[in-house]
PDB file of C-alpha atoms in Angstrom:
ATOM      1  CA  MET A  12       2.302  -9.287 -11.054  1.00 93.00           C
ATOM      2  CA  ILE A  13       3.973  -9.611  -8.115  1.00 97.00           C
ATOM      3  CA  ASN A  14       5.334  -6.194  -6.587  1.00 98.00           C
ATOM      4  CA  ILE A  15       8.072  -6.347  -4.409  1.00 98.00           C
ATOM      5  CA  ILE A  16       8.584  -3.315  -2.162  1.00 98.00           C
ATOM      6  CA  LEU A  17      11.896  -2.547  -0.380  1.00 98.00           C
ATOM      7  CA  TYR A  18      11.575   0.045   2.278  1.00 98.00           C
ATOM      8  CA  HIS A  19      14.939   1.951   2.481  1.00 97.00           C
ATOM      9  CA  PRO A  20      17.420  -0.934   1.523  1.00 96.00           C
ATOM     10  CA  GLU A  21      20.787  -0.435   2.673  1.00 95.00           C
ATOM     11  CA  ILE A  22      22.959  -3.134   1.063  1.00 92.00           C
ATOM     12  CA  PRO A  23      23.348  -2.617  -2.621  1.00 89.00           C
ATOM     13  CA  ALA A  24      24.360  -6.332  -3.228  1.00 88.00           C
ATOM     14  CA  ASN A  25      21.035  -7.485  -1.689  1.00 93.00           C
ATOM     15  CA  THR A  26      19.133  -4.768  -3.788  1.00 92.00           C
ATOM     16  CA  GLY A  27      20.904  -6.284  -6.942  1.00 90.00           C
ATOM     17  CA  ASN A  28      20.039  -9.923  -6.077  1.00 91.00           C
ATOM     18  CA  ILE A  29      16.275  -8.699  -5.505  1.00 94.00           C
ATOM     19  CA  LEU A  30      16.389  -7.151  -8.949  1.00 93.00           C
ATOM     20  CA  ARG A  31      17.675 -10.175 -10.406  1.00 91.00           C
ATOM     21  CA  THR A  32      15.097 -12.342  -8.604  1.00 95.00           C
ATOM     22  CA  ALA A  33      12.314  -9.980  -9.785  1.00 96.00           C
ATOM     23  CA  MET A  34      13.575 -10.144 -13.630  1.00 92.00           C
ATOM     24  CA  ALA A  35      13.547 -13.878 -13.453  1.00 93.00           C
ATOM     25  CA  SER A  36      10.145 -14.281 -11.852  1.00 96.00           C
ATOM     26  CA  ASN A  37       8.259 -11.267 -13.965  1.00 95.00           C
ATOM     27  CA  SER A  38       7.841  -9.192 -10.866  1.00 97.00           C
ATOM     28  CA  LYS A  39       8.179  -5.272 -10.322  1.00 97.00           C
ATOM     29  CA  VAL A  40      10.284  -3.767  -7.641  1.00 97.00           C
ATOM     30  CA  HIS A  41       9.338  -0.515  -5.841  1.00 98.00           C
ATOM     31  CA  ILE A  42      12.355   0.866  -4.040  1.00 96.00           C
ATOM     32  CA  ILE A  43      11.509   3.499  -1.469  1.00 98.00           C
ATOM     33  CA  GLY A  44      14.101   5.965  -0.552  1.00 96.00           C
ATOM     34  CA  PRO A  45      16.125   7.365   0.748  1.00 95.00           C
ATOM     35  CA  ILE A  46      18.949   4.830   0.187  1.00 92.00           C
ATOM     36  CA  PRO A  47      22.410   5.056   0.939  1.00 89.00           C
ATOM     37  CA  PHE A  48      23.837   3.916  -2.235  1.00 82.00           C
ATOM     38  CA  SER A  49      23.431   4.766  -5.764  1.00 81.00           C
ATOM     39  CA  LEU A  50      21.477   2.650  -8.345  1.00 78.00           C
ATOM     40  CA  ASP A  51      24.748   2.535 -10.381  1.00 75.00           C
ATOM     41  CA  ASP A  52      26.786   1.064  -7.382  1.00 56.00           C
ATOM     42  CA  LYS A  53      29.432  -1.997  -8.748  1.00 70.00           C
ATOM     43  CA  SER A  54      28.227  -4.314  -5.947  1.00 64.00           C
ATOM     44  CA  LEU A  55      24.340  -3.899  -7.078  1.00 61.00           C
ATOM     45  CA  LYS A  56      25.540  -4.344 -10.762  1.00 66.00           C
ATOM     46  CA  ARG A  57      27.698  -7.338  -9.678  1.00 65.00           C
ATOM     47  CA  ALA A  58      24.906  -9.074  -7.927  1.00 57.00           C
ATOM     48  CA  GLY A  59      22.221  -8.201 -10.525  1.00 54.00           C
ATOM     49  CA  MET A  60      24.477  -9.110 -13.393  1.00 63.00           C
ATOM     50  CA  ASP A  61      22.999  -8.439 -16.776  1.00 66.00           C
ATOM     51  CA  TYR A  62      19.474  -9.024 -15.465  1.00 67.00           C
ATOM     52  CA  LEU A  63      19.473  -5.441 -14.346  1.00 73.00           C
ATOM     53  CA  LEU A  64      18.918  -4.442 -18.066  1.00 74.00           C
ATOM     54  CA  ASP A  65      15.515  -5.935 -17.997  1.00 76.00           C
ATOM     55  CA  ALA A  66      14.543  -5.630 -14.438  1.00 82.00           C
ATOM     56  CA  ASN A  67      11.391  -3.782 -13.904  1.00 91.00           C
ATOM     57  CA  TYR A  68      11.681  -1.226 -11.041  1.00 92.00           C
ATOM     58  CA  VAL A  69      10.623   2.214  -9.990  1.00 95.00           C
ATOM     59  CA  TYR A  70      12.518   4.437  -7.468  1.00 95.00           C
ATOM     60  CA  TYR A  71      10.592   6.663  -4.932  1.00 97.00           C
ATOM     61  CA  GLU A  72      12.197   9.462  -3.179  1.00 97.00           C
ATOM     62  CA  ASN A  73      10.318   8.663   0.045  1.00 97.00           C
ATOM     63  CA  TYR A  74       7.418   6.674   1.490  1.00 97.00           C
ATOM     64  CA  GLU A  75       5.165   9.365   1.053  1.00 97.00           C
ATOM     65  CA  GLN A  76       5.685   9.762  -2.772  1.00 98.00           C
ATOM     66  CA  PHE A  77       5.250   5.924  -2.764  1.00 98.00           C
ATOM     67  CA  VAL A  78       1.838   6.036  -1.104  1.00 96.00           C
ATOM     68  CA  LYS A  79       0.880   8.962  -3.418  1.00 97.00           C
ATOM     69  CA  GLN A  80       1.772   7.124  -6.557  1.00 97.00           C
ATOM     70  CA  ILE A  81       0.839   3.594  -5.689  1.00 96.00           C
ATOM     71  CA  GLY A  82      -2.779   4.556  -4.711  1.00 93.00           C
ATOM     72  CA  ASP A  83      -5.013   2.307  -2.781  1.00 93.00           C
ATOM     73  CA  VAL A  84      -3.776  -1.141  -3.037  1.00 96.00           C
ATOM     74  CA  GLU A  85      -3.568  -4.008  -0.461  1.00 96.00           C
ATOM     75  CA  ILE A  86      -0.089  -4.342   0.883  1.00 98.00           C
ATOM     76  CA  TYR A  87       1.467  -7.279   3.097  1.00 98.00           C
ATOM     77  CA  TYR A  88       4.149  -6.336   5.151  1.00 98.00           C
ATOM     78  CA  VAL A  89       6.812  -9.180   5.941  1.00 98.00           C
ATOM     79  CA  THR A  90       8.320  -8.529   9.436  1.00 96.00           C
ATOM     80  CA  LYS A  91       9.419 -10.753  12.574  1.00 92.00           C
ATOM     81  CA  TYR A  92       6.434  -9.103  14.199  1.00 92.00           C
ATOM     82  CA  GLY A  93       4.036 -10.583  11.741  1.00 94.00           C
ATOM     83  CA  LYS A  94       0.556 -11.747  12.729  1.00 91.00           C
ATOM     84  CA  GLN A  95       0.297 -14.318  10.350  1.00 96.00           C
ATOM     85  CA  LEU A  96       2.769 -16.801   8.249  1.00 97.00           C
ATOM     86  CA  TYR A  97       3.458 -15.696   4.829  1.00 97.00           C
ATOM     87  CA  CYS A  98       2.207 -18.943   3.528  1.00 96.00           C
ATOM     88  CA  ASP A  99      -1.159 -18.958   4.986  1.00 96.00           C
ATOM     89  CA  VAL A 100      -2.272 -16.138   2.816  1.00 96.00           C
ATOM     90  CA  ASP A 101      -4.255 -16.792  -0.159  1.00 96.00           C
ATOM     91  CA  PHE A 102      -2.614 -15.424  -3.536  1.00 96.00           C
ATOM     92  CA  LYS A 103      -3.948 -17.994  -5.816  1.00 95.00           C
ATOM     93  CA  ASP A 104      -6.072 -15.457  -7.668  1.00 92.00           C
ATOM     94  CA  PRO A 105      -4.202 -15.254 -11.065  1.00 85.00           C
ATOM     95  CA  ALA A 106      -5.911 -11.902 -11.750  1.00 88.00           C
ATOM     96  CA  SER A 107      -5.022 -10.172  -8.497  1.00 93.00           C
ATOM     97  CA  ASP A 108      -1.572  -8.486  -8.226  1.00 96.00           C
ATOM     98  CA  ALA A 109       0.260  -8.990  -5.039  1.00 97.00           C
ATOM     99  CA  TYR A 110       2.129  -6.227  -3.173  1.00 98.00           C
ATOM    100  CA  ILE A 111       4.743  -7.177  -0.523  1.00 98.00           C
ATOM    101  CA  MET A 112       6.660  -4.960   1.510  1.00 98.00           C
ATOM    102  CA  PHE A 113      10.177  -5.647   3.007  1.00 98.00           C
ATOM    103  CA  GLY A 114      12.205  -3.521   5.371  1.00 97.00           C
ATOM    104  CA  ARG A 115      15.866  -2.443   5.405  1.00 95.00           C
ATOM    105  CA  GLU A 116      18.389  -4.865   6.493  1.00 95.00           C
ATOM    106  CA  SER A 117      19.233  -3.141  10.053  1.00 94.00           C
ATOM    107  CA  THR A 118      15.815  -2.275  11.430  1.00 94.00           C
ATOM    108  CA  GLY A 119      12.866  -3.565   9.188  1.00 95.00           C
ATOM    109  CA  ILE A 120       9.727  -1.596   8.352  1.00 97.00           C
ATOM    110  CA  ASP A 121       9.149   1.371  10.648  1.00 96.00           C
ATOM    111  CA  LYS A 122       6.915   0.455  13.327  1.00 97.00           C
ATOM    112  CA  GLU A 123       4.580   3.206  12.735  1.00 97.00           C
ATOM    113  CA  ILE A 124       3.881   1.889   9.188  1.00 97.00           C
ATOM    114  CA  LEU A 125       3.415  -1.761  10.864  1.00 97.00           C
ATOM    115  CA  LYS A 126       0.967  -0.613  13.649  1.00 96.00           C
ATOM    116  CA  GLU A 127      -1.048   1.068  10.835  1.00 96.00           C
ATOM    117  CA  HIS A 128      -1.041  -2.346   8.920  1.00 97.00           C
ATOM    118  CA  LEU A 129      -1.110  -4.970  11.900  1.00 96.00           C
ATOM    119  CA  ASP A 130      -3.660  -7.137  10.150  1.00 96.00           C
ATOM    120  CA  HIS A 131      -1.390  -7.363   7.174  1.00 97.00           C
ATOM    121  CA  THR A 132       1.726  -8.190   8.811  1.00 98.00           C
ATOM    122  CA  LEU A 133       3.555 -11.535   7.462  1.00 98.00           C
ATOM    123  CA  ARG A 134       5.986 -13.675   9.277  1.00 96.00           C
ATOM    124  CA  ILE A 135       8.610 -15.989   8.005  1.00 97.00           C
ATOM    125  CA  PRO A 136       9.073 -18.577  10.742  1.00 96.00           C
ATOM    126  CA  MET A 137      12.527 -18.969  12.430  1.00 94.00           C
ATOM    127  CA  LEU A 138      14.029 -19.316  15.907  1.00 93.00           C
ATOM    128  CA  SER A 139      12.820 -16.575  18.402  1.00 88.00           C
ATOM    129  CA  THR A 140      16.410 -16.040  19.110  1.00 91.00           C
ATOM    130  CA  ALA A 141      17.349 -15.147  15.632  1.00 89.00           C
ATOM    131  CA  ARG A 142      17.205 -11.335  14.867  1.00 85.00           C
ATOM    132  CA  SER A 143      16.548 -11.607  11.031  1.00 87.00           C
ATOM    133  CA  LEU A 144      17.143 -13.485   7.766  1.00 92.00           C
ATOM    134  CA  ASN A 145      18.915 -11.952   4.845  1.00 95.00           C
ATOM    135  CA  LEU A 146      16.534  -9.584   2.903  1.00 96.00           C
ATOM    136  CA  SER A 147      17.177 -11.082  -0.475  1.00 96.00           C
ATOM    137  CA  ASN A 148      16.413 -14.511   0.657  1.00 97.00           C
ATOM    138  CA  CYS A 149      13.319 -13.580   2.200  1.00 97.00           C
ATOM    139  CA  VAL A 150      12.089 -11.967  -1.112  1.00 98.00           C
ATOM    140  CA  ALA A 151      12.972 -14.987  -2.793  1.00 98.00           C
ATOM    141  CA  LEU A 152      11.220 -17.251  -0.262  1.00 97.00           C
ATOM    142  CA  VAL A 153       8.062 -15.153  -0.267  1.00 98.00           C
ATOM    143  CA  THR A 154       8.067 -14.322  -4.246  1.00 98.00           C
ATOM    144  CA  TYR A 155       8.399 -17.839  -5.124  1.00 98.00           C
ATOM    145  CA  ASP A 156       5.510 -18.995  -2.677  1.00 98.00           C
ATOM    146  CA  ILE A 157       3.181 -16.660  -4.293  1.00 98.00           C
ATOM    147  CA  LEU A 158       4.303 -17.755  -7.589  1.00 97.00           C
ATOM    148  CA  ARG A 159       3.648 -21.113  -6.730  1.00 96.00           C
ATOM    149  CA  GLN A 160       0.258 -20.477  -5.452  1.00 96.00           C
ATOM    150  CA  LYS A 161      -0.452 -18.609  -8.838  1.00 96.00           C
ATOM    151  CA  LYS A 162       0.671 -21.775 -10.773  1.00 94.00           C
ATOM    152  CA  PHE A 163       3.955 -19.948 -11.899  1.00 93.00           C
ATOM    153  CA  PRO A 164       2.101 -17.902 -14.714  1.00 89.00           C
ATOM    154  CA  GLY A 165       4.253 -17.417 -17.541  1.00 90.00           C
ATOM    155  CA  LEU A 166       7.300 -18.970 -16.201  1.00 89.00           C
ATOM    156  CA  ALA A 167       9.216 -22.140 -17.592  1.00 89.00           C
ATOM    157  CA  THR A 168       8.772 -24.859 -15.585  1.00 86.00           C
ATOM    158  CA  PHE A 169      11.072 -27.149 -17.264  1.00 84.00           C
ATOM    159  CA  ASP A 170      13.543 -27.161 -19.790  1.00 80.00           C
ATOM    160  CA  MET A 171      15.179 -29.916 -22.300  1.00 68.00           C
ATOM    161  CA  ILE A 172      18.555 -31.311 -21.694  1.00 71.00           C
ATOM    162  CA  HIS A 173      20.443 -30.966 -25.078  1.00 71.00           C
ATOM    163  CA  LYS A 174      23.335 -33.084 -26.029  1.00 66.00           C
ATOM    164  CA  TYR A 175      25.650 -30.183 -25.776  1.00 67.00           C
ATOM    165  CA  ASP A 176      24.468 -29.086 -22.415  1.00 61.00           C
ATOM    166  CA  ILE A 177      26.340 -31.470 -20.274  1.00 60.00           C
TER     167      ILE A 177
END
């Protein structure tokens, strides 16, 4: 399973989009607080649509609670300071879970956390003059690359066109 970790997300619509992506990709979302919005926020629900009813997520009050509950797992951290490209990590093993952390929209993942895990930092290539990419787009990009490597386990890879669909 892919575990999407959101470190202090700030924009409810992004979190809603990510929950929707997670539901559609059979991934789990770990939301690390505090966050400046309620998980009942209208814009979160609008972005997540009815997918939120089936979304698999856990909320943690803070980073310390997350670390305590998640245990000793290998986590990759997506940041503009990443030491390797997200697509260069081998996630092919269908039996192993992937844990990927994404930072808050304004400042990313705290630098102290990144310093502790420099060898597990990932970068999405972009122009050096760009400050950042949209959080929900980054989550979708990395999630679906991991799913591609794992051969999209349990996901539909085709659909039939029926005469009434068009």
